[in-house]
Amino acid sequence: MRLSVAFRHAHLSNASLRQSRAGVKVLNRENRFIPDNSAASYLRVREASSTSGTTETVASFKSHPRKNDGLLYESAVGDIVQRSREELKAIRETNPGLKPTLAIIQAGEDDSLLEVNKKMARKIGLNVMQICLPHQCTEEEVIEEILRLNEDSRVHGIFLHLSQSFLSRSVCNAIKPQKDVDGVSDLNVGRVVLGDQRDGFASPVAGAVLELLARHDAPLVGKMAVLVGVKGPLKVALQFLLQNNGMMVQTCQWSSKHLQKQIMDSDVVVFLETGHKGLPPTWLRPGVAVINLGSALMEEHPDSWEPRIEAKSDAGVGPLSAALRMQHVVRSSKRWIQEQEYQPWRLRPLKLQPLSPVPSDIEISRSQTPKPISQLAQEIGLLPEELEAYGKTKAKVHLSLLNRLQHQPDGKYVLVAGITPTPLGEGKSTVTIGLVQALSAHLKLNSFACLRQPSQGPTFGVKGGAAGGGYAQVIPMEEFNLHLTGDIHAITAANNLVAAAIDARIFHEATQSDKALYSRLVPSVNSVRRFSPIQLARLQRLGINKSDPSDLTPQEVSAFVRLDLDPEKVTWQRVVDTNDRFLRKITVGQANTEKGHARQTQFDIAVASEIMAILALTDGLADMRARLGRMVVGSSRNNQPITADDLGVTGALAVLMKDAIKPTLMQTLEGTPVFVHAGPFANIAHGNSSVLADKLALKLVGEEGYVVTEAGFGADIGMEKFFNIKCRTSGLRPDVVVLVATVRALKMHGGGPNVTAGVPLPKEYIDENLQLVADGCSNLKKQIQIARLFGVPVVVALNVFKTDTQAEIDLVCHIAEASGASAAVPCHHWSRGGRGSVELAHAVKEVASQGSHFQFLYNLQDPIVEKIRMIAQKVYGADDIELSPDAQAKIDYYNQQGFSALPICMAKTHLSLSHMPEKKGVPTGFILPIRDVRASIGAGFIYPLVGTMSTMPGLPTRPCFYDIDIDPVTEEIKGLF
């Protein structure tokens, strides 16, 4: 049965259809308002004949197919609710912890429209978060709340329940488009205009209009619609939604002189009442559909409007638009989940145009315009919230990425090592970068380079920068080599805070009584004394299970306040990131204020700090904090280890390192991604970039991708420590080793003259000499054997120089393959970029696909001496080891303290397989002297000192800084290489 009510012209000559925010009110034959229980604000007007023969206009709710219109409307809402429930159920089946949330920003108290939205959210099963601002809040306060909600991962939709005066473009565009479930931002409105809403949202009010029109018999194509009094994003959304469905659309305001004609010519009238009394029925032609939007929008000045009889609070377009709004929240959460999943790369390589002769490194770097780092991040599947930009070309990457991609399989893991180098280095970084440029820019395979951050010591000393070279570089190279994102400075600050804490504690304990120390260490604040959390932890380690400072006995107070550090047994040194030989031994505490408490100490280079090793080996912030706390800084007079936790400095160290723990994203000359993170030296530390950078990269490249990471110096040092220390810590297993060799280094190992930095190469290194090359390949054979000792296949990469002859290149490749390498290929990346390493990339791809049989060299439970001996004999080729009395005493002490199950990190020269830098090739018949043995308990290894090893380099006669300068006008840096 059709529901219809007639309006007699005799009674309605001056009447109008009146609507309220709650919905349409319909007049009965007695000219009384009838609240409609159908909850619809959509009506159709038709001509009808009364029994008396007079003409009357009938307003009827169109049924489809001949249903009660109220049921039809309820069906529309019910269908949307049901679909949203089903979608939400499917989401929760795979993501049980997800709770999609709609955040509502309102000014003032709840109203009926807000209640409709909250009720709809409950029906579907969404969470609602209400932010109630004062009535007189400012636009800035609204935007501040929006920006906060944008960054809240729990929120999947933002609804601005505010009067129209608040909805400025600044406010609307502050909402992230993916959370803009009301479709008010310019981006979402633009998507509606283009007819592409796959990634955005249309206005739910506009969607409700379209939903109503779509549910009646007549097709929409070719029909005329007029929008009256509708403004802003809603007008645009309505206009283009209707046009995209084949309708013709006019817009006008209530003051338009053509209003009556436009309404009378229309099949659909959509209007928003703004203080007007509505539409005269004489303007509505038979069959016209009339839709009032007032029930779906917040009134601007509700108190100024005429009083009107309210229908049910859930009447009008409001409930239908609310249902669509909640559907948007559900779909926003679904899109959020999809964004959290691994995203295929859309990498756009940068084109190279290599020149000959090859320009300087810095000229090449400047000739290429790097991609904005945000663009690179997007290309490799990083989310905006995972990026923390430091300028335009570098950014920190948040560790939350590991949680997001925890179920993503890792890619292939490639280690770049080298033969024993000359003092000039043999180009491992260059090979690493050339390889990833070839893999990604030319073979179109996902790949990531993971490099160490260079120290300022070599950069201003003799070696220069470490960004690669030629057409295989990280760019901008000056940013890579200078400061980067400040990680080394953070390490320096943290390290020296520990040093300051040590000397201050020794001084205060020597000059104060137990009572004075206790009153200062546990002061009374507002008449209350309490232990800090780190002090409570120290009490527990002492076996004192008390939390009230007043409960401690004098003996317990003494044990608590006195570390009793022996100044002669302090092992912690200050650091600075500069080569400074005059800091190798210093005296501190000489001022009168230190009351004679002077002691000898030293500075190390910053990258030798144990904190650098911890940064490189940690797997997260909690683990880093724990490692920092375990650092042993010295011993007490009764020979007990004193840690950073005992000093109470651990939390402060973690705060100083909280940003340094995030790897830095940069790019190569060909626009492929690079992580730069941590920079421990390989001769005095373990010499590898960070575990975290490798883990992040392995997730990002995907199962078919490649992560290429570098180990410092020769395979006997950096690679051995990578396997025995880094792989134990990370749990990662390499698929292939790329072993870098040069004809220059092989000639040196074959008996060529000494190679000295800053001095021209002797002619033996420039002219062809096959005999020197063949003899020097003994070192290459040994390094291949070392890699195979760990069960990892080897690809030899011969880094070709312009002075190398084809005969020398062929000879090296032949000997390498005959010595057990799976492949040996010449590389020309320095002069050609990634194209010059395509052959290497193919070889790595093929060998990595065959798998490895990785194994450790020793068991952690082996005695410390046996682990040292195994490395000396099997890796270096020594006959045996010789422990000094000091070294033996240290080993006995570490055994007593329970440190014996740690891996070994040998501190040895990188210029020879032995401890003698002048012994090239493959020395034999030597005894490896162990001068001292130290422990980095926080980092998690024991490090024996082989021979005389300095932890503070010195400057040469002519350091690199002579050539470094800046143009004061352009601010361009000169002289870096």
CSV table of N, CA and C in Angstrom, one decimal, residues 387-487:
chain,number,residue,atom,x,y,z
A,387,LEU,N,59.1,7.6,8.5
A,387,LEU,CA,60.3,8.5,8.0
A,387,LEU,C,60.4,9.7,8.9
A,388,GLU,N,61.6,10.0,9.2
A,388,GLU,CA,61.9,11.2,10.0
A,388,GLU,C,63.0,12.0,9.2
A,389,ALA,N,62.6,13.0,8.4
A,389,ALA,CA,63.5,13.6,7.4
A,389,ALA,C,64.5,14.5,8.1
A,390,TYR,N,65.7,14.5,7.6
A,390,TYR,CA,66.8,15.4,8.0
A,390,TYR,C,67.2,16.1,6.8
A,391,GLY,N,66.4,17.2,6.4
A,391,GLY,CA,66.7,17.8,5.1
A,391,GLY,C,66.0,17.1,4.0
A,392,LYS,N,66.4,17.4,2.8
A,392,LYS,CA,65.7,16.8,1.6
A,392,LYS,C,66.3,15.5,1.1
A,393,THR,N,67.5,15.1,1.6
A,393,THR,CA,68.1,14.0,1.0
A,393,THR,C,68.5,12.9,1.9
A,394,LYS,N,68.1,13.0,3.2
A,394,LYS,CA,68.4,11.9,4.1
A,394,LYS,C,67.4,11.9,5.2
A,395,ALA,N,67.1,10.7,5.8
A,395,ALA,CA,66.1,10.6,6.8
A,395,ALA,C,66.3,9.4,7.6
A,396,LYS,N,65.9,9.5,8.9
A,396,LYS,CA,65.9,8.3,9.8
A,396,LYS,C,64.7,7.5,9.5
A,397,VAL,N,64.8,6.2,9.7
A,397,VAL,CA,63.7,5.3,9.5
A,397,VAL,C,63.4,4.6,10.8
A,398,HIS,N,62.1,4.7,11.2
A,398,HIS,CA,61.7,4.2,12.5
A,398,HIS,C,61.7,2.7,12.5
A,399,LEU,N,62.0,2.1,13.7
A,399,LEU,CA,62.1,0.7,13.9
A,399,LEU,C,60.8,0.0,13.9
A,400,SER,N,59.7,0.8,14.0
A,400,SER,CA,58.4,0.2,13.9
A,400,SER,C,58.2,-0.6,12.6
A,401,LEU,N,59.0,-0.3,11.6
A,401,LEU,CA,58.9,-1.0,10.4
A,401,LEU,C,59.1,-2.5,10.6
A,402,LEU,N,59.9,-2.9,11.5
A,402,LEU,CA,60.2,-4.3,11.8
A,402,LEU,C,58.9,-5.0,12.3
A,403,ASN,N,58.1,-4.3,13.1
A,403,ASN,CA,56.9,-4.9,13.6
A,403,ASN,C,55.9,-5.0,12.4
A,404,ARG,N,55.8,-3.9,11.6
A,404,ARG,CA,54.8,-3.9,10.5
A,404,ARG,C,55.1,-5.1,9.5
A,405,LEU,N,56.4,-5.4,9.3
A,405,LEU,CA,56.7,-6.4,8.3
A,405,LEU,C,57.3,-7.6,8.9
A,406,GLN,N,56.9,-7.9,10.1
A,406,GLN,CA,57.5,-9.0,10.8
A,406,GLN,C,57.2,-10.4,10.2
A,407,HIS,N,56.1,-10.5,9.4
A,407,HIS,CA,55.8,-11.8,8.7
A,407,HIS,C,56.3,-11.8,7.3
A,408,GLN,N,57.0,-10.7,6.8
A,408,GLN,CA,57.5,-10.7,5.5
A,408,GLN,C,58.8,-11.5,5.4
A,409,PRO,N,58.9,-12.4,4.5
A,409,PRO,CA,60.2,-13.2,4.4
A,409,PRO,C,61.3,-12.3,4.0
A,410,ASP,N,62.5,-12.6,4.5
A,410,ASP,CA,63.7,-11.8,4.2
A,410,ASP,C,64.2,-12.1,2.8
A,411,GLY,N,64.9,-11.1,2.2
A,411,GLY,CA,65.6,-11.3,0.9
A,411,GLY,C,66.9,-12.0,1.1
A,412,LYS,N,67.7,-12.0,0.0
A,412,LYS,CA,69.0,-12.6,0.0
A,412,LYS,C,70.0,-11.7,0.7
A,413,TYR,N,70.9,-12.3,1.4
A,413,TYR,CA,71.9,-11.6,2.3
A,413,TYR,C,73.3,-11.7,1.7
A,414,VAL,N,73.8,-10.6,1.2
A,414,VAL,CA,75.1,-10.6,0.5
A,414,VAL,C,76.1,-9.8,1.3
A,415,LEU,N,77.3,-10.4,1.6
A,415,LEU,CA,78.4,-9.7,2.3
A,415,LEU,C,79.5,-9.4,1.4
A,416,VAL,N,79.9,-8.1,1.4
A,416,VAL,CA,81.1,-7.7,0.6
A,416,VAL,C,82.3,-7.6,1.6
A,417,ALA,N,83.3,-8.4,1.3
A,417,ALA,CA,84.6,-8.4,2.0
A,417,ALA,C,85.7,-8.2,1.1
A,418,GLY,N,86.9,-8.3,1.5
A,418,GLY,CA,88.1,-8.1,0.6
A,418,GLY,C,89.3,-8.8,1.0
A,419,ILE,N,90.3,-8.8,0.1
A,419,ILE,CA,91.6,-9.3,0.4
A,419,ILE,C,92.3,-8.4,1.3
A,420,THR,N,93.4,-8.8,1.8
A,420,THR,CA,94.2,-7.9,2.7
A,420,THR,C,94.6,-6.6,1.8
A,421,PRO,N,94.2,-5.4,2.3
A,421,PRO,CA,94.3,-4.2,1.5
A,421,PRO,C,95.6,-3.5,1.6
A,422,THR,N,95.8,-2.6,0.6
A,422,THR,CA,96.9,-1.7,0.7
A,422,THR,C,96.4,-0.5,1.6
A,423,PRO,N,97.3,0.4,2.0
A,423,PRO,CA,96.8,1.5,2.8
A,423,PRO,C,95.8,2.4,2.1
A,424,LEU,N,95.7,2.2,0.8
A,424,LEU,CA,94.8,3.0,0.0
A,424,LEU,C,93.3,2.5,0.0
A,425,GLY,N,93.2,1.2,0.4
A,425,GLY,CA,91.9,0.6,0.3
A,425,GLY,C,91.6,0.0,-1.1
A,426,GLU,N,90.8,-1.0,-1.2
A,426,GLU,CA,90.6,-1.6,-2.5
A,426,GLU,C,89.2,-1.5,-3.1
A,427,GLY,N,88.4,-0.7,-2.4
A,427,GLY,CA,87.1,-0.3,-3.0
A,427,GLY,C,85.9,-1.2,-2.7
A,428,LYS,N,85.9,-1.7,-1.4
A,428,LYS,CA,84.7,-2.5,-1.1
A,428,LYS,C,83.4,-1.7,-1.1
A,429,SER,N,83.5,-0.4,-0.6
A,429,SER,CA,82.3,0.4,-0.6
A,429,SER,C,81.9,0.7,-2.1
A,430,THR,N,82.8,0.9,-2.9
A,430,THR,CA,82.5,1.2,-4.3
A,430,THR,C,81.9,0.0,-5.0
A,431,VAL,N,82.4,-1.2,-4.7
A,431,VAL,CA,81.8,-2.4,-5.2
A,431,VAL,C,80.4,-2.6,-4.7
A,432,THR,N,80.3,-2.4,-3.4
A,432,THR,CA,78.9,-2.5,-2.8
A,432,THR,C,77.9,-1.7,-3.5
A,433,ILE,N,78.3,-0.4,-3.7
A,433,ILE,CA,77.3,0.5,-4.4
A,433,ILE,C,77.1,0.2,-5.8
A,434,GLY,N,78.2,-0.1,-6.5
A,434,GLY,CA,78.1,-0.5,-7.9
A,434,GLY,C,77.2,-1.8,-8.1
A,435,LEU,N,77.3,-2.7,-7.1
A,435,LEU,CA,76.5,-3.9,-7.2
A,435,LEU,C,75.0,-3.6,-7.0
A,436,VAL,N,74.6,-2.8,-6.1
A,436,VAL,CA,73.2,-2.5,-5.9
A,436,VAL,C,72.7,-1.6,-7.0
A,437,GLN,N,73.5,-0.8,-7.6
A,437,GLN,CA,73.1,0.0,-8.7
A,437,GLN,C,72.8,-0.9,-9.9
A,438,ALA,N,73.6,-1.9,-10.1
A,438,ALA,CA,73.4,-2.9,-11.2
A,438,ALA,C,72.2,-3.7,-10.9
A,439,LEU,N,72.0,-4.2,-9.7
A,439,LEU,CA,70.8,-5.0,-9.4
A,439,LEU,C,69.5,-4.3,-9.6
A,440,SER,N,69.4,-3.1,-9.1
A,440,SER,CA,68.1,-2.4,-9.1
A,440,SER,C,67.9,-1.5,-10.3
A,441,ALA,N,68.9,-0.8,-10.8
A,441,ALA,CA,68.7,0.1,-11.9
A,441,ALA,C,68.8,-0.6,-13.2
A,442,HIS,N,69.5,-1.8,-13.3
A,442,HIS,CA,69.7,-2.5,-14.6
A,442,HIS,C,69.0,-3.8,-14.6
A,443,LEU,N,69.1,-4.6,-13.6
A,443,LEU,CA,68.4,-5.9,-13.6
A,443,LEU,C,66.9,-5.8,-13.0
A,444,LYS,N,66.6,-4.6,-12.5
A,444,LYS,CA,65.2,-4.3,-12.0
A,444,LYS,C,64.9,-5.3,-10.8
A,445,LEU,N,65.9,-5.6,-10.0
A,445,LEU,CA,65.7,-6.4,-8.8
A,445,LEU,C,65.8,-5.4,-7.6
A,446,ASN,N,64.9,-5.7,-6.6
A,446,ASN,CA,65.0,-4.9,-5.4
A,446,ASN,C,66.4,-5.1,-4.7
A,447,SER,N,67.0,-4.1,-4.3
A,447,SER,CA,68.3,-4.2,-3.6
A,447,SER,C,68.5,-3.0,-2.7
A,448,PHE,N,69.3,-3.3,-1.6
A,448,PHE,CA,69.6,-2.3,-0.6
A,448,PHE,C,71.1,-2.4,-0.3
A,449,ALA,N,71.8,-1.3,-0.2
A,449,ALA,CA,73.1,-1.3,0.3
A,449,ALA,C,73.1,-0.9,1.8
A,450,CYS,N,73.9,-1.5,2.6
A,450,CYS,CA,74.0,-1.2,4.0
A,450,CYS,C,75.5,-0.9,4.3
A,451,LEU,N,75.7,0.4,4.6
A,451,LEU,CA,77.1,0.9,4.8
A,451,LEU,C,77.3,1.4,6.2
A,452,ARG,N,78.6,1.5,6.6
A,452,ARG,CA,78.9,2.1,7.9
A,452,ARG,C,79.0,3.6,7.7
A,453,GLN,N,78.8,4.4,8.8
A,453,GLN,CA,79.0,5.8,8.7
A,453,GLN,C,80.5,6.1,8.9
A,454,PRO,N,81.0,6.9,8.0
A,454,PRO,CA,82.5,7.2,8.1
A,454,PRO,C,82.8,8.1,9.3
A,455,SER,N,84.0,7.9,9.9
A,455,SER,CA,84.5,8.7,10.9
A,455,SER,C,85.1,10.0,10.3
A,456,GLN,N,85.1,11.1,11.1
A,456,GLN,CA,85.8,12.3,10.6
A,456,GLN,C,87.3,12.1,10.7
A,457,GLY,N,87.8,11.1,11.5
A,457,GLY,CA,89.2,10.9,11.5
A,457,GLY,C,89.8,10.7,10.2
A,458,PRO,N,89.4,9.6,9.5
A,458,PRO,CA,90.0,9.3,8.1
A,458,PRO,C,89.6,10.4,7.1
A,459,THR,N,88.4,11.0,7.3
A,459,THR,CA,87.9,11.9,6.3
A,459,THR,C,88.8,13.1,6.2
A,460,PHE,N,89.3,13.6,7.4
A,460,PHE,CA,90.2,14.7,7.4
A,460,PHE,C,91.7,14.3,7.6
A,461,GLY,N,91.9,13.0,7.7
A,461,GLY,CA,93.2,12.4,7.8
A,461,GLY,C,93.9,12.1,6.5
A,462,VAL,N,93.9,10.8,6.2
A,462,VAL,CA,94.6,10.4,5.0
A,462,VAL,C,93.8,9.6,4.0
A,463,LYS,N,92.8,8.9,4.5
A,463,LYS,CA,92.0,8.0,3.6
A,463,LYS,C,90.9,8.7,2.9
A,464,GLY,N,90.4,9.8,3.4
A,464,GLY,CA,89.3,10.5,2.8
A,464,GLY,C,88.0,9.9,3.2
A,465,GLY,N,87.0,10.3,2.4
A,465,GLY,CA,85.6,9.8,2.7
A,465,GLY,C,85.4,8.4,2.4
A,466,ALA,N,84.1,7.9,2.6
A,466,ALA,CA,83.8,6.5,2.4
A,466,ALA,C,82.5,6.3,1.7
A,467,ALA,N,82.2,7.3,0.8
A,467,ALA,CA,80.9,7.2,0.1
A,467,ALA,C,81.0,6.4,-1.2
A,468,GLY,N,82.1,5.7,-1.4
A,468,GLY,CA,82.3,5.1,-2.6
A,468,GLY,C,83.1,6.0,-3.5
A,469,GLY,N,83.1,5.8,-4.8
A,469,GLY,CA,83.9,6.6,-5.7
A,469,GLY,C,83.4,6.5,-7.1
A,470,GLY,N,83.9,7.5,-7.9
A,470,GLY,CA,83.5,7.5,-9.3
A,470,GLY,C,82.0,7.5,-9.5
A,471,TYR,N,81.5,6.6,-10.4
A,471,TYR,CA,80.1,6.6,-10.7
A,471,TYR,C,79.4,5.5,-9.8
A,472,ALA,N,80.0,5.2,-8.7
A,472,ALA,CA,79.3,4.3,-7.7
A,472,ALA,C,79.5,4.9,-6.3
A,473,GLN,N,78.6,5.9,-6.0
A,473,GLN,CA,78.7,6.7,-4.8
A,473,GLN,C,77.3,6.8,-4.1
A,474,VAL,N,77.4,7.1,-2.8
A,474,VAL,CA,76.2,7.5,-2.1
A,474,VAL,C,76.2,9.0,-2.2
A,475,ILE,N,75.0,9.6,-2.5
A,475,ILE,CA,74.9,11.0,-2.6
A,475,ILE,C,73.9,11.6,-1.7
A,476,PRO,N,74.0,12.9,-1.3
A,476,PRO,CA,75.2,13.8,-1.6
A,476,PRO,C,76.4,13.3,-0.7
A,477,MET,N,77.5,13.2,-1.4
A,477,MET,CA,78.7,12.6,-0.7
A,477,MET,C,79.2,13.5,0.5
A,478,GLU,N,79.0,14.8,0.3
A,478,GLU,CA,79.5,15.7,1.4
A,478,GLU,C,78.6,15.5,2.7
A,479,GLU,N,77.3,15.3,2.5
A,479,GLU,CA,76.5,15.0,3.7
A,479,GLU,C,76.8,13.6,4.3
A,480,PHE,N,77.1,12.7,3.4
A,480,PHE,CA,77.4,11.3,3.9
A,480,PHE,C,78.7,11.4,4.7
A,481,ASN,N,79.7,12.1,4.3
A,481,ASN,CA,81.0,12.1,5.0
A,481,ASN,C,81.1,13.1,6.2
A,482,LEU,N,80.2,14.1,6.3
A,482,LEU,CA,80.3,15.1,7.3
A,482,LEU,C,79.0,15.1,8.2
A,483,HIS,N,79.1,14.6,9.4
A,483,HIS,CA,78.1,14.7,10.4
A,483,HIS,C,76.9,13.7,10.1
A,484,LEU,N,76.5,13.6,8.9
A,484,LEU,CA,75.3,12.8,8.5
A,484,LEU,C,74.1,13.3,9.4
A,485,THR,N,73.6,12.4,10.2
A,485,THR,CA,72.4,12.7,11.1
A,485,THR,C,72.9,12.8,12.6
A,486,GLY,N,74.2,12.9,12.8
A,486,GLY,CA,74.7,13.2,14.1
A,486,GLY,C,74.8,12.0,15.0
A,487,ASP,N,74.8,10.8,14.5
A,487,ASP,CA,74.9,9.6,15.3
A,487,ASP,C,76.3,9.5,16.0
